[in-house]
Amino acid sequence: MTEPEVSVVIPTHNRCASLLRLLKALRQQDFPADRMEVVVAADGCTDDTHAAIKAFAAPFPISDVRLSGLGPSHARNAGAAAARGRILLFIDDDIEPLPQLVSSHVSRHRASGSDRFVLMGYYPTQISTQTGFYAAALATWWEEAFEAMAVPGHRFMYSNVFAGNLSLPRKVFQDLGGFSTEFPHPGGEDYELGIRLAKKGAIFGFSRAAIGLHYETSDIRRSMRRKRIEGVSDVCIARFHPEIVPRLRLSWEAFPLSERIARWAAFKAPWVSRLIDWSGLGGARIAEAVGSRRIWIRFCFFVLSANYWRGVAEATNSLDGLREIVERGRDASEATVARVLELQLEDGIASAEAQLDEVRPSAVVVRLGDALVARWSAEPGAEDFHAGHLRSRLATHNAYAFAVAQGIKALRDEAPENTVTKSRTKAL
Amino acid sequence: MATAILDLNLRTAPSLLKIDAKYDKAVVLARVDGHAIARLLVPAKDGAITRADILARLDESEQSHLNHILLEEALAIEAPEIVRPTATVAVCTRNRADDLRLCLAGILALPDDGQEILVIDNCPSDDSSRRVVESYPGVRYVVEPRPGLNHARNRALAEATGEVVAFIDDDAVPDHGWLRALLKNYEQRSVACVTGLTMPVELETEAQEAFEAYTTFSRGFRRRAFHSLNHDPLQAGIIGSGVNMSVRRSATLRSGGFDNTLDAGTPTQSGGDHEMFTRLMVHGFKIVYEPTALNWHRHRRSREELEKTVYGYGVGVYSSLTRALIVEREWGAVLVAFSWFRHIQAGRLWRALTRGTPTDRLILHELRGCLHGPFAYWASVRRLRHTGGGRYD
């Protein structure tokens, strides 16, 4: 049997009902079932998951990889190892894909003309009928994350990589060694993979058509826990990739006072940190009861900040440990040499685009004649530039607008000479 | 004196435009090809308006918008492919057959992307509207016997087959790109509603000019997104108006349909659209104001109709606020009322008492309406209860 074009890899842990919803939606895909396969990596499932997979009647092959509760990274890696498709499509078990999800991923890969194309799909949080502030805030956070990626010419960052709806060539995934399994808690592995993908010269994309509905069942406490894990993960990422450190929150100095308090409390007075949790949550509840969204957000930010720093403190053990990491990061990022490409627009845009695709620079200087039009600097953790970036970024860069506007034979010039007799109102 | 309305493509506009002698100024909708970028008030000199004069009146942000469009063209940037939902265009009408005819002609001139066209005739007193619809094959006609604009809108939601229902008033006419501009914003799932820009189709009478000056439908040329985290849901007026709005059917039905106690045809007279905006935002959805979704509205011609309309707005706003207070227990409604008075109404009231031009005095009608608002809401609720209807069906 020929290898399938795409393998859908689903890590799952005791979410049988959710998984079934996902599998049913995969049955409704408009992508031909004989060209796809599904690999479920069931990680420590003690519910009916295995029985349900066995009983599930599907037009595509489904395999069931058992793991003993090692975490989503292991699960995704194991699922990928068992997959035979050319493209790996990771989908989380709390997502319900719409019928065009798989075909949208595949067609973008085909259209990319690249062997290292990574596509982020769209998976907005399903807004239930609850009117709570938290639900709205969570949905908004996700929507804004996707909106940033949808901007034409967006330069993808490692922080744009979300493993919940993601596809990339299996070969690229294998060459990179898959997701990191060194993180003490699940969380942050997708960002870490993003860093390695960017270093390898991957080309990133985002597709709204590759849409799945995300049934997030979360609350403020889960967010707090996730924030703490994010703190730990950021320290891990800083250790693996020191040059990224300047981008990580743990290295930023110009804080508001609340953030400085949160950081101090996490390292020096953990009981204060817990007090922030308790009082912050109380304050948020009151703010929601009186309907003040602004105050509610302030309290939530404070609480989440305290949790982030508790995670950082947990992973570094002391402020000195943190300082060491930040300094090492600064040295590493200073030592990084940017690959700069100088473009001359007078040679034409097509030529500039060809150069970008060939060189894939990390920094670009664009000139029109002698005028400097744009300077795009190197960013750790960001993808290298390619042709797709040029036009859209130029369109949003004022300097170019100025340069071109001077050249544009536009509306400032004299119009067609005729005069027109019009006593017109909008024709009705 | 009357104001001419000119819809100009800056690229092809001639250098001198003669206008009829009865106009002393013109409202110019400046476009670059199809894309509307600015609305300018240009006085006429010797019965003519020059192109240079128009261009000179573009302010900085409009200039840069213009440059941006020209720049995108020079760079040959391809428009990204948009995933568009299925749509139903719905017109709620009552006893306005002539206006309806023009509206339908405009709707049928829209590019055909497979949209459904639906006319909801609300409590008609004769069959003139039905005969108009019959002359346009392909347009569905439904009668909604319960009087009330929101009843008609809810009926439209129930009868429509599209994912998105785009509403347009029967005395308005859509621009060529209206529907597509609305629909392109629905790619984001959190968007439940998209409103557009409404220009006056004529400003012939003083009443029309006064309406435009006092309570224009235009919300500017910048696209804006509203959600509960960046905007107080109770301040719904700034988002747009029912004359040019579209909703995602699934989101609207999940939040409850339009509130039958509000808007035209009920004692509250208006406010049914804004209350829906508020409710959608409270439920966590996003609303987008899309200025390129343009339609043209004929304002009421006579002074009496104008005063009645302004009075009706006052009633509607305060009825909505009363509803928010009672039904949603939103104490912020009181703050909104105070804030509105302090920032807008007080100044207008002062001018009415000191300067006293007819336009200035419109605020008095509005305030009268405001005072009547809570009672109107109460009357409307009683009436609804009496007929045995539900609030949202």
PDB file of C-alpha atoms in Angstrom, chain A residues 59-308:
ATOM      1  CA  PRO A  59     -12.755   4.880   6.042  1.00  0.00           C
ATOM      2  CA  PHE A  60      -9.096   5.598   6.845  1.00  0.00           C
ATOM      3  CA  PRO A  61      -6.623   3.439   8.763  1.00  0.00           C
ATOM      4  CA  ILE A  62      -6.482   4.190  12.480  1.00  0.00           C
ATOM      5  CA  SER A  63      -3.653   3.004  14.649  1.00  0.00           C
ATOM      6  CA  ASP A  64      -3.502   3.078  18.387  1.00  0.00           C
ATOM      7  CA  VAL A  65      -0.141   3.689  20.021  1.00  0.00           C
ATOM      8  CA  ARG A  66      -0.096   2.977  23.732  1.00  0.00           C
ATOM      9  CA  LEU A  67       2.036   4.929  26.133  1.00  0.00           C
ATOM     10  CA  SER A  68       2.169   4.710  29.882  1.00  0.00           C
ATOM     11  CA  GLY A  69       1.521   8.268  30.861  1.00  0.00           C
ATOM     12  CA  LEU A  70       4.694   9.999  29.716  1.00  0.00           C
ATOM     13  CA  GLY A  71       3.194  13.292  28.626  1.00  0.00           C
ATOM     14  CA  PRO A  72       2.068  14.904  25.357  1.00  0.00           C
ATOM     15  CA  SER A  73       5.564  15.373  23.919  1.00  0.00           C
ATOM     16  CA  HIS A  74       6.346  11.673  24.172  1.00  0.00           C
ATOM     17  CA  ALA A  75       2.893  10.937  22.817  1.00  0.00           C
ATOM     18  CA  ARG A  76       3.319  13.182  19.795  1.00  0.00           C
ATOM     19  CA  ASN A  77       6.780  11.790  19.100  1.00  0.00           C
ATOM     20  CA  ALA A  78       5.551   8.227  19.401  1.00  0.00           C
ATOM     21  CA  GLY A  79       2.591   8.958  17.166  1.00  0.00           C
ATOM     22  CA  ALA A  80       4.914  10.518  14.603  1.00  0.00           C
ATOM     23  CA  ALA A  81       7.224   7.513  14.778  1.00  0.00           C
ATOM     24  CA  ALA A  82       4.318   5.207  13.996  1.00  0.00           C
ATOM     25  CA  ALA A  83       3.115   7.415  11.146  1.00  0.00           C
ATOM     26  CA  ARG A  84       3.866   6.725   7.507  1.00  0.00           C
ATOM     27  CA  GLY A  85       2.475   9.826   5.858  1.00  0.00           C
ATOM     28  CA  ARG A  86       4.557  12.390   4.088  1.00  0.00           C
ATOM     29  CA  ILE A  87       2.995  15.164   6.132  1.00  0.00           C
ATOM     30  CA  LEU A  88       2.377  15.038   9.859  1.00  0.00           C
ATOM     31  CA  LEU A  89      -0.728  16.851  11.059  1.00  0.00           C
ATOM     32  CA  PHE A  90      -0.893  17.217  14.842  1.00  0.00           C
ATOM     33  CA  ILE A  91      -4.341  17.862  16.279  1.00  0.00           C
ATOM     34  CA  ASP A  92      -5.203  18.044  19.959  1.00  0.00           C
ATOM     35  CA  ASP A  93      -8.039  15.882  21.214  1.00  0.00           C
ATOM     36  CA  ASP A  94     -10.180  18.837  22.339  1.00  0.00           C
ATOM     37  CA  ILE A  95     -10.489  20.184  18.819  1.00  0.00           C
ATOM     38  CA  GLU A  96     -13.276  19.514  16.362  1.00  0.00           C
ATOM     39  CA  PRO A  97     -12.039  20.058  12.812  1.00  0.00           C
ATOM     40  CA  LEU A  98     -14.368  21.470  10.189  1.00  0.00           C
ATOM     41  CA  PRO A  99     -14.601  19.432   6.983  1.00  0.00           C
ATOM     42  CA  GLN A 100     -11.979  21.368   5.083  1.00  0.00           C
ATOM     43  CA  LEU A 101      -9.243  21.226   7.710  1.00  0.00           C
ATOM     44  CA  VAL A 102      -7.141  18.364   6.374  1.00  0.00           C
ATOM     45  CA  SER A 103      -7.438  19.387   2.737  1.00  0.00           C
ATOM     46  CA  SER A 104      -6.504  22.967   3.600  1.00  0.00           C
ATOM     47  CA  HIS A 105      -3.323  21.821   5.313  1.00  0.00           C
ATOM     48  CA  VAL A 106      -2.383  19.561   2.426  1.00  0.00           C
ATOM     49  CA  SER A 107      -3.096  22.081  -0.309  1.00  0.00           C
ATOM     50  CA  ARG A 108      -0.993  24.740   1.413  1.00  0.00           C
ATOM     51  CA  HIS A 109       1.894  22.302   1.638  1.00  0.00           C
ATOM     52  CA  ARG A 110       1.549  21.498  -2.035  1.00  0.00           C
ATOM     53  CA  ALA A 111       1.361  25.168  -2.951  1.00  0.00           C
ATOM     54  CA  SER A 112       4.359  26.133  -0.842  1.00  0.00           C
ATOM     55  CA  GLY A 113       6.920  24.580  -3.139  1.00  0.00           C
ATOM     56  CA  SER A 114       9.127  24.006  -0.122  1.00  0.00           C
ATOM     57  CA  ASP A 115      10.279  20.858   1.636  1.00  0.00           C
ATOM     58  CA  ARG A 116      10.273  22.591   4.980  1.00  0.00           C
ATOM     59  CA  PHE A 117       6.938  24.323   5.122  1.00  0.00           C
ATOM     60  CA  VAL A 118       5.197  24.492   8.500  1.00  0.00           C
ATOM     61  CA  LEU A 119       1.526  25.401   8.608  1.00  0.00           C
ATOM     62  CA  MET A 120      -0.359  26.652  11.626  1.00  0.00           C
ATOM     63  CA  GLY A 121      -4.055  26.001  11.466  1.00  0.00           C
ATOM     64  CA  TYR A 122      -6.786  28.103  13.047  1.00  0.00           C
ATOM     65  CA  TYR A 123      -8.471  26.796  16.169  1.00  0.00           C
ATOM     66  CA  PRO A 124     -10.488  29.485  17.900  1.00  0.00           C
ATOM     67  CA  THR A 125     -11.942  28.824  21.313  1.00  0.00           C
ATOM     68  CA  GLN A 126     -15.580  27.932  21.131  1.00  0.00           C
ATOM     69  CA  ILE A 127     -17.441  30.643  22.916  1.00  0.00           C
ATOM     70  CA  SER A 128     -20.086  28.952  24.981  1.00  0.00           C
ATOM     71  CA  THR A 129     -23.092  30.795  26.208  1.00  0.00           C
ATOM     72  CA  GLN A 130     -21.460  31.667  29.486  1.00  0.00           C
ATOM     73  CA  THR A 131     -20.951  35.356  29.837  1.00  0.00           C
ATOM     74  CA  GLY A 132     -18.057  35.238  32.287  1.00  0.00           C
ATOM     75  CA  PHE A 133     -15.120  37.567  31.879  1.00  0.00           C
ATOM     76  CA  TYR A 134     -12.643  34.706  31.881  1.00  0.00           C
ATOM     77  CA  ALA A 135     -14.238  32.948  28.928  1.00  0.00           C
ATOM     78  CA  ALA A 136     -14.241  36.166  26.935  1.00  0.00           C
ATOM     79  CA  ALA A 137     -10.649  36.932  27.883  1.00  0.00           C
ATOM     80  CA  LEU A 138      -9.453  33.462  26.940  1.00  0.00           C
ATOM     81  CA  ALA A 139     -11.230  33.513  23.599  1.00  0.00           C
ATOM     82  CA  THR A 140      -9.792  36.949  22.917  1.00  0.00           C
ATOM     83  CA  TRP A 141      -6.258  35.844  23.758  1.00  0.00           C
ATOM     84  CA  TRP A 142      -6.427  33.055  21.227  1.00  0.00           C
ATOM     85  CA  GLU A 143      -8.125  35.163  18.586  1.00  0.00           C
ATOM     86  CA  GLU A 144      -5.441  37.819  18.866  1.00  0.00           C
ATOM     87  CA  ALA A 145      -2.704  35.216  18.643  1.00  0.00           C
ATOM     88  CA  PHE A 146      -4.169  33.990  15.367  1.00  0.00           C
ATOM     89  CA  GLU A 147      -4.852  37.467  14.075  1.00  0.00           C
ATOM     90  CA  ALA A 148      -1.179  38.335  14.430  1.00  0.00           C
ATOM     91  CA  MET A 149      -0.294  35.397  12.221  1.00  0.00           C
ATOM     92  CA  ALA A 150      -2.874  36.296   9.628  1.00  0.00           C
ATOM     93  CA  VAL A 151      -1.290  39.646   8.820  1.00  0.00           C
ATOM     94  CA  PRO A 152       0.205  39.475   5.306  1.00  0.00           C
ATOM     95  CA  GLY A 153       3.983  39.437   5.415  1.00  0.00           C
ATOM     96  CA  HIS A 154       4.046  38.427   9.075  1.00  0.00           C
ATOM     97  CA  ARG A 155       7.459  37.241  10.175  1.00  0.00           C
ATOM     98  CA  PHE A 156       6.731  34.100  12.137  1.00  0.00           C
ATOM     99  CA  MET A 157       8.192  33.715  15.589  1.00  0.00           C
ATOM    100  CA  TYR A 158       8.754  30.616  17.662  1.00  0.00           C
ATOM    101  CA  SER A 159       5.900  31.858  19.858  1.00  0.00           C
ATOM    102  CA  ASN A 160       3.482  31.469  16.955  1.00  0.00           C
ATOM    103  CA  VAL A 161       3.909  27.705  16.965  1.00  0.00           C
ATOM    104  CA  PHE A 162       0.955  25.949  18.562  1.00  0.00           C
ATOM    105  CA  ALA A 163       0.943  22.172  18.440  1.00  0.00           C
ATOM    106  CA  GLY A 164      -2.830  21.894  18.659  1.00  0.00           C
ATOM    107  CA  ASN A 165      -3.350  22.260  14.899  1.00  0.00           C
ATOM    108  CA  LEU A 166      -0.014  22.082  13.126  1.00  0.00           C
ATOM    109  CA  SER A 167       1.385  20.347  10.055  1.00  0.00           C
ATOM    110  CA  LEU A 168       4.896  19.858   8.763  1.00  0.00           C
ATOM    111  CA  PRO A 169       6.771  17.337   6.593  1.00  0.00           C
ATOM    112  CA  ARG A 170       7.506  14.137   8.518  1.00  0.00           C
ATOM    113  CA  LYS A 171      11.105  14.238   7.356  1.00  0.00           C
ATOM    114  CA  VAL A 172      11.663  17.678   8.883  1.00  0.00           C
ATOM    115  CA  PHE A 173      10.136  16.521  12.157  1.00  0.00           C
ATOM    116  CA  GLN A 174      12.337  13.431  12.257  1.00  0.00           C
ATOM    117  CA  ASP A 175      15.497  15.309  11.325  1.00  0.00           C
ATOM    118  CA  LEU A 176      14.877  17.658  14.209  1.00  0.00           C
ATOM    119  CA  GLY A 177      14.272  14.814  16.627  1.00  0.00           C
ATOM    120  CA  GLY A 178      10.673  15.746  17.330  1.00  0.00           C
ATOM    121  CA  PHE A 179       9.408  17.597  20.383  1.00  0.00           C
ATOM    122  CA  SER A 180      11.739  17.991  23.308  1.00  0.00           C
ATOM    123  CA  THR A 181      11.073  15.548  26.138  1.00  0.00           C
ATOM    124  CA  GLU A 182      13.272  17.393  28.621  1.00  0.00           C
ATOM    125  CA  PHE A 183      10.616  19.713  29.990  1.00  0.00           C
ATOM    126  CA  PRO A 184       9.604  18.803  33.542  1.00  0.00           C
ATOM    127  CA  HIS A 185       5.962  19.708  32.910  1.00  0.00           C
ATOM    128  CA  PRO A 186       4.045  19.621  29.632  1.00  0.00           C
ATOM    129  CA  GLY A 187       4.028  23.120  28.221  1.00  0.00           C
ATOM    130  CA  GLY A 188       6.418  25.118  26.085  1.00  0.00           C
ATOM    131  CA  GLU A 189       7.553  22.264  23.866  1.00  0.00           C
ATOM    132  CA  ASP A 190       5.818  23.765  20.880  1.00  0.00           C
ATOM    133  CA  TYR A 191       7.689  27.042  21.322  1.00  0.00           C
ATOM    134  CA  GLU A 192      10.937  25.119  21.695  1.00  0.00           C
ATOM    135  CA  LEU A 193      10.226  23.212  18.491  1.00  0.00           C
ATOM    136  CA  GLY A 194       9.496  26.546  16.856  1.00  0.00           C
ATOM    137  CA  ILE A 195      12.957  27.798  17.749  1.00  0.00           C
ATOM    138  CA  ARG A 196      14.602  24.767  16.164  1.00  0.00           C
ATOM    139  CA  LEU A 197      12.370  24.984  13.108  1.00  0.00           C
ATOM    140  CA  ALA A 198      13.290  28.635  12.603  1.00  0.00           C
ATOM    141  CA  LYS A 199      16.975  27.778  12.942  1.00  0.00           C
ATOM    142  CA  LYS A 200      16.583  25.094  10.315  1.00  0.00           C
ATOM    143  CA  GLY A 201      15.208  27.632   7.854  1.00  0.00           C
ATOM    144  CA  ALA A 202      11.607  26.493   7.884  1.00  0.00           C
ATOM    145  CA  ILE A 203       9.007  28.586   6.087  1.00  0.00           C
ATOM    146  CA  PHE A 204       5.916  29.202   8.185  1.00  0.00           C
ATOM    147  CA  GLY A 205       2.349  29.887   7.206  1.00  0.00           C
ATOM    148  CA  PHE A 206      -1.090  30.273   8.725  1.00  0.00           C
ATOM    149  CA  SER A 207      -4.414  29.238   7.268  1.00  0.00           C
ATOM    150  CA  ARG A 208      -7.844  30.258   8.460  1.00  0.00           C
ATOM    151  CA  ALA A 209      -9.378  27.661   6.212  1.00  0.00           C
ATOM    152  CA  ALA A 210      -7.635  24.914   8.211  1.00  0.00           C
ATOM    153  CA  ILE A 211     -10.080  25.516  11.013  1.00  0.00           C
ATOM    154  CA  GLY A 212     -11.065  23.429  14.009  1.00  0.00           C
ATOM    155  CA  LEU A 213     -13.235  24.447  16.944  1.00  0.00           C
ATOM    156  CA  HIS A 214     -11.356  24.369  20.219  1.00  0.00           C
ATOM    157  CA  TYR A 215     -13.418  23.246  23.168  1.00  0.00           C
ATOM    158  CA  GLU A 216     -11.327  24.746  25.884  1.00  0.00           C
ATOM    159  CA  THR A 217     -12.546  23.865  29.313  1.00  0.00           C
ATOM    160  CA  SER A 218     -10.439  26.089  31.402  1.00  0.00           C
ATOM    161  CA  ASP A 219     -10.780  28.453  34.292  1.00  0.00           C
ATOM    162  CA  ILE A 220      -8.646  30.993  36.061  1.00  0.00           C
ATOM    163  CA  ARG A 221      -6.989  28.355  38.214  1.00  0.00           C
ATOM    164  CA  ARG A 222      -5.901  26.337  35.234  1.00  0.00           C
ATOM    165  CA  SER A 223      -4.515  29.505  33.727  1.00  0.00           C
ATOM    166  CA  MET A 224      -2.551  30.089  36.894  1.00  0.00           C
ATOM    167  CA  ARG A 225      -1.094  26.624  36.709  1.00  0.00           C
ATOM    168  CA  ARG A 226      -0.258  27.071  33.051  1.00  0.00           C
ATOM    169  CA  LYS A 227       1.448  30.355  33.817  1.00  0.00           C
ATOM    170  CA  ARG A 228       3.581  28.691  36.451  1.00  0.00           C
ATOM    171  CA  ILE A 229       4.515  25.970  33.987  1.00  0.00           C
ATOM    172  CA  GLU A 230       5.314  28.695  31.470  1.00  0.00           C
ATOM    173  CA  GLY A 231       7.798  30.112  33.967  1.00  0.00           C
ATOM    174  CA  VAL A 232       9.482  26.738  34.280  1.00  0.00           C
ATOM    175  CA  SER A 233       9.433  26.213  30.513  1.00  0.00           C
ATOM    176  CA  ASP A 234      10.947  29.600  29.838  1.00  0.00           C
ATOM    177  CA  VAL A 235      13.900  28.638  32.025  1.00  0.00           C
ATOM    178  CA  CYS A 236      14.275  25.370  30.111  1.00  0.00           C
ATOM    179  CA  ILE A 237      14.140  27.191  26.813  1.00  0.00           C
ATOM    180  CA  ALA A 238      16.712  29.658  28.106  1.00  0.00           C
ATOM    181  CA  ARG A 239      19.030  26.781  28.943  1.00  0.00           C
ATOM    182  CA  PHE A 240      18.633  25.058  25.587  1.00  0.00           C
ATOM    183  CA  HIS A 241      18.723  28.200  23.464  1.00  0.00           C
ATOM    184  CA  PRO A 242      20.482  31.006  25.334  1.00  0.00           C
ATOM    185  CA  GLU A 243      20.281  33.434  22.416  1.00  0.00           C
ATOM    186  CA  ILE A 244      16.484  33.534  22.828  1.00  0.00           C
ATOM    187  CA  VAL A 245      16.735  34.871  26.363  1.00  0.00           C
ATOM    188  CA  PRO A 246      16.287  38.564  25.493  1.00  0.00           C
ATOM    189  CA  ARG A 247      12.858  37.697  24.096  1.00  0.00           C
ATOM    190  CA  LEU A 248      11.747  35.831  27.199  1.00  0.00           C
ATOM    191  CA  ARG A 249       9.775  37.564  29.909  1.00  0.00           C
ATOM    192  CA  LEU A 250      12.191  36.412  32.588  1.00  0.00           C
ATOM    193  CA  SER A 251      14.902  38.663  31.216  1.00  0.00           C
ATOM    194  CA  TRP A 252      12.941  41.892  30.935  1.00  0.00           C
ATOM    195  CA  GLU A 253      13.852  44.669  33.318  1.00  0.00           C
ATOM    196  CA  ALA A 254      11.485  47.543  32.715  1.00  0.00           C
ATOM    197  CA  PHE A 255       8.564  46.232  34.689  1.00  0.00           C
ATOM    198  CA  PRO A 256       5.522  47.772  36.198  1.00  0.00           C
ATOM    199  CA  LEU A 257       5.660  47.721  39.975  1.00  0.00           C
ATOM    200  CA  SER A 258       3.281  44.792  40.270  1.00  0.00           C
ATOM    201  CA  GLU A 259       5.603  42.607  38.210  1.00  0.00           C
ATOM    202  CA  ARG A 260       8.582  43.545  40.359  1.00  0.00           C
ATOM    203  CA  ILE A 261       6.634  42.653  43.480  1.00  0.00           C
ATOM    204  CA  ALA A 262       5.610  39.353  41.947  1.00  0.00           C
ATOM    205  CA  ARG A 263       9.200  38.531  41.088  1.00  0.00           C
ATOM    206  CA  TRP A 264      10.532  39.491  44.489  1.00  0.00           C
ATOM    207  CA  ALA A 265       7.832  37.499  46.265  1.00  0.00           C
ATOM    208  CA  ALA A 266       8.461  34.398  44.159  1.00  0.00           C
ATOM    209  CA  PHE A 267      12.136  34.284  45.128  1.00  0.00           C
ATOM    210  CA  LYS A 268      12.242  35.889  48.552  1.00  0.00           C
ATOM    211  CA  ALA A 269       8.833  35.462  50.163  1.00  0.00           C
ATOM    212  CA  PRO A 270       6.726  32.646  48.752  1.00  0.00           C
ATOM    213  CA  TRP A 271       4.017  33.275  51.285  1.00  0.00           C
ATOM    214  CA  VAL A 272       3.512  36.741  49.797  1.00  0.00           C
ATOM    215  CA  SER A 273       3.201  35.118  46.412  1.00  0.00           C
ATOM    216  CA  ARG A 274       0.439  32.900  47.693  1.00  0.00           C
ATOM    217  CA  LEU A 275      -1.181  35.898  49.305  1.00  0.00           C
ATOM    218  CA  ILE A 276      -1.218  37.600  45.910  1.00  0.00           C
ATOM    219  CA  ASP A 277      -3.006  34.560  44.513  1.00  0.00           C
ATOM    220  CA  TRP A 278      -5.630  34.609  47.191  1.00  0.00           C
ATOM    221  CA  SER A 279      -6.281  38.334  47.295  1.00  0.00           C
ATOM    222  CA  GLY A 280      -5.981  38.760  43.562  1.00  0.00           C
ATOM    223  CA  LEU A 281      -8.590  36.108  42.881  1.00  0.00           C
ATOM    224  CA  GLY A 282     -10.846  37.646  45.487  1.00  0.00           C
ATOM    225  CA  GLY A 283     -10.429  41.063  43.961  1.00  0.00           C
ATOM    226  CA  ALA A 284     -11.126  39.697  40.497  1.00  0.00           C
ATOM    227  CA  ARG A 285     -14.315  38.078  41.689  1.00  0.00           C
ATOM    228  CA  ILE A 286     -15.512  41.348  43.169  1.00  0.00           C
ATOM    229  CA  ALA A 287     -14.574  43.232  40.030  1.00  0.00           C
ATOM    230  CA  GLU A 288     -16.580  40.806  37.938  1.00  0.00           C
ATOM    231  CA  ALA A 289     -19.549  41.070  40.255  1.00  0.00           C
ATOM    232  CA  VAL A 290     -19.660  44.833  39.847  1.00  0.00           C
ATOM    233  CA  GLY A 291     -19.015  44.520  36.149  1.00  0.00           C
ATOM    234  CA  SER A 292     -15.673  46.311  35.937  1.00  0.00           C
ATOM    235  CA  ARG A 293     -13.669  44.591  33.219  1.00  0.00           C
ATOM    236  CA  ARG A 294     -10.681  46.873  33.527  1.00  0.00           C
ATOM    237  CA  ILE A 295     -10.147  46.201  37.206  1.00  0.00           C
ATOM    238  CA  TRP A 296     -10.789  42.506  36.681  1.00  0.00           C
ATOM    239  CA  ILE A 297      -8.005  42.345  34.108  1.00  0.00           C
ATOM    240  CA  ARG A 298      -5.593  44.128  36.419  1.00  0.00           C
ATOM    241  CA  PHE A 299      -6.180  41.613  39.196  1.00  0.00           C
ATOM    242  CA  CYS A 300      -5.840  38.697  36.807  1.00  0.00           C
ATOM    243  CA  PHE A 301      -2.593  39.988  35.383  1.00  0.00           C
ATOM    244  CA  PHE A 302      -1.170  40.366  38.857  1.00  0.00           C
ATOM    245  CA  VAL A 303      -2.135  36.836  39.848  1.00  0.00           C
ATOM    246  CA  LEU A 304      -0.831  35.340  36.608  1.00  0.00           C
ATOM    247  CA  SER A 305       2.384  37.282  36.948  1.00  0.00           C
ATOM    248  CA  ALA A 306       2.903  35.925  40.462  1.00  0.00           C
ATOM    249  CA  ASN A 307       2.439  32.414  39.126  1.00  0.00           C
ATOM    250  CA  TYR A 308       4.837  32.939  36.253  1.00  0.00           C
TER     251      TYR A 308
END
